[in-house]
Coordinates of C-alpha atoms in Angstrom, one line a residue:
Q197 CA -31.7 -43.7 -7.3
V198 CA -28.3 -42.7 -8.7
Q199 CA -27.7 -41.5 -12.2
L200 CA -24.1 -41.7 -13.5
V201 CA -22.7 -39.8 -16.4
E202 CA -19.2 -40.5 -17.7
S203 CA -17.1 -38.1 -19.7
G204 CA -13.5 -37.6 -20.8
G205 CA -13.2 -40.3 -23.4
G206 CA -11.6 -39.7 -26.7
L207 CA -8.7 -40.6 -29.0
V208 CA -5.3 -40.8 -27.5
Q209 CA -2.0 -42.0 -28.8
A210 CA -0.3 -44.9 -27.2
G211 CA 1.8 -43.8 -24.3
G212 CA -0.4 -40.9 -23.5
S213 CA -2.6 -40.1 -20.5
L214 CA -6.3 -39.4 -20.0
T215 CA -8.6 -38.9 -17.0
L216 CA -12.2 -40.2 -17.2
S217 CA -14.8 -38.6 -15.0
C218 CA -18.1 -40.0 -13.7
A219 CA -20.6 -37.5 -12.2
A220 CA -23.3 -38.8 -10.0
S221 CA -26.7 -37.3 -9.2
G222 CA -28.2 -37.2 -5.8
R223 CA -27.1 -36.4 -2.3
T224 CA -26.1 -39.9 -1.3
F225 CA -23.0 -40.3 -3.5
S226 CA -20.7 -40.8 -0.5
R227 CA -22.8 -43.8 0.6
Y228 CA -21.8 -45.8 -2.5
A229 CA -18.6 -47.6 -3.5
M230 CA -17.7 -46.7 -7.0
G231 CA -16.1 -48.7 -9.8
W232 CA -15.0 -48.6 -13.4
F233 CA -15.5 -51.3 -16.0
R234 CA -14.6 -51.5 -19.6
Q235 CA -15.8 -53.4 -22.6
A236 CA -13.7 -53.8 -25.7
P237 CA -15.3 -54.8 -29.1
G238 CA -16.2 -58.4 -29.1
K239 CA -15.2 -58.9 -25.5
E240 CA -17.0 -59.2 -22.2
R241 CA -17.2 -56.3 -19.8
E242 CA -14.1 -56.2 -17.6
F243 CA -13.7 -54.8 -14.1
V244 CA -11.0 -52.2 -14.0
A245 CA -10.9 -50.5 -10.6
G246 CA -13.0 -49.9 -7.5
I247 CA -12.9 -47.4 -4.6
N248 CA -14.8 -47.5 -1.3
W249 CA -17.0 -44.6 0.0
S250 CA -14.2 -42.8 1.7
G251 CA -11.5 -43.3 -0.9
R252 CA -9.2 -45.0 1.5
R253 CA -9.5 -48.4 -0.1
R254 CA -8.9 -49.1 -3.7
Y255 CA -8.6 -52.1 -5.9
Y256 CA -7.1 -52.5 -9.4
A257 CA -7.3 -55.3 -12.0
D258 CA -4.0 -56.8 -12.9
S259 CA -4.4 -55.6 -16.5
V260 CA -4.2 -51.9 -15.4
K261 CA -2.3 -52.0 -12.1
G262 CA 0.5 -49.5 -12.0
R263 CA -1.0 -47.4 -14.9
V264 CA -4.3 -46.4 -13.5
T265 CA -5.5 -44.5 -10.4
I266 CA -9.1 -44.3 -9.2
S267 CA -10.1 -41.5 -7.0
R268 CA -13.2 -39.7 -5.9
D269 CA -14.4 -36.3 -4.7
N270 CA -17.5 -36.7 -2.5
Y271 CA -18.1 -33.0 -2.5
K272 CA -18.3 -32.9 -6.3
N273 CA -20.1 -36.3 -6.5
T274 CA -17.5 -37.4 -9.0
V275 CA -15.3 -40.4 -9.4
Y276 CA -12.2 -40.3 -11.6
L277 CA -10.1 -42.8 -13.5
Q278 CA -6.6 -41.5 -14.4
M279 CA -4.9 -43.6 -17.0
N280 CA -1.3 -43.3 -17.9
N281 CA 1.0 -45.1 -20.4
L282 CA -2.1 -46.0 -22.5
K283 CA -1.9 -49.0 -24.8
P284 CA -4.0 -49.9 -27.8
E285 CA -5.5 -52.8 -25.8
D286 CA -7.0 -50.2 -23.4
T287 CA -9.4 -49.2 -26.2
A288 CA -12.9 -49.8 -24.9
V289 CA -16.1 -48.2 -23.7
Y290 CA -15.6 -47.3 -20.1
Y291 CA -18.4 -47.5 -17.7
C292 CA -18.7 -46.4 -14.1
A293 CA -20.8 -48.2 -11.6
A294 CA -22.1 -47.7 -8.1
D295 CA -22.5 -50.3 -5.4
R296 CA -24.7 -49.9 -2.3
D297 CA -22.1 -51.6 -0.2
P298 CA -20.0 -48.6 0.7
E299 CA -16.9 -50.8 1.5
E300 CA -17.0 -52.8 -1.8
V301 CA -13.8 -52.4 -3.9
V302 CA -13.9 -55.5 -6.0
F303 CA -16.9 -55.1 -8.2
T304 CA -18.7 -57.8 -10.1
E305 CA -21.0 -56.9 -13.0
G306 CA -24.0 -58.6 -11.5
K307 CA -23.7 -56.9 -8.2
A308 CA -23.3 -53.3 -9.2
D309 CA -26.5 -51.4 -8.6
Y310 CA -26.2 -48.5 -11.0
W311 CA -24.4 -47.9 -14.3
G312 CA -23.5 -45.0 -16.5
Q313 CA -24.0 -45.0 -20.2
G314 CA -20.3 -45.3 -21.0
T315 CA -17.6 -43.2 -22.7
Q316 CA -15.4 -44.4 -25.5
L317 CA -11.6 -44.4 -25.2
T318 CA -9.6 -45.2 -28.3
V319 CA -5.8 -45.6 -28.1
S320 CA -4.0 -45.4 -31.4
S321 CA -0.7 -47.2 -32.0

């Protein structure tokens, strides 16, 4: 069982930067691939980025590629999402997810095994 708790959301002006964090409970964090999703009001949940267990493989959705970096610290049981040049369309609730397949980097909503409760990011224009 893995419990995930996101933090770091807030209100940011367009063009700004923010780093989201997701802390995981348990001793087996390094066995999981980790990913970030987001859900904007009235829209479906969207996959944003994924990282394998070691951090050596990463994947980004086209909508954020070049502006976002996913990373992890297996000693701190934490995965991060650094977001730069934020746009109003990045406004959403951001969720982290864990997948038992340690090499997975392209997450699908139905396959993720564990989810956090989400953190709100609002980007003002």
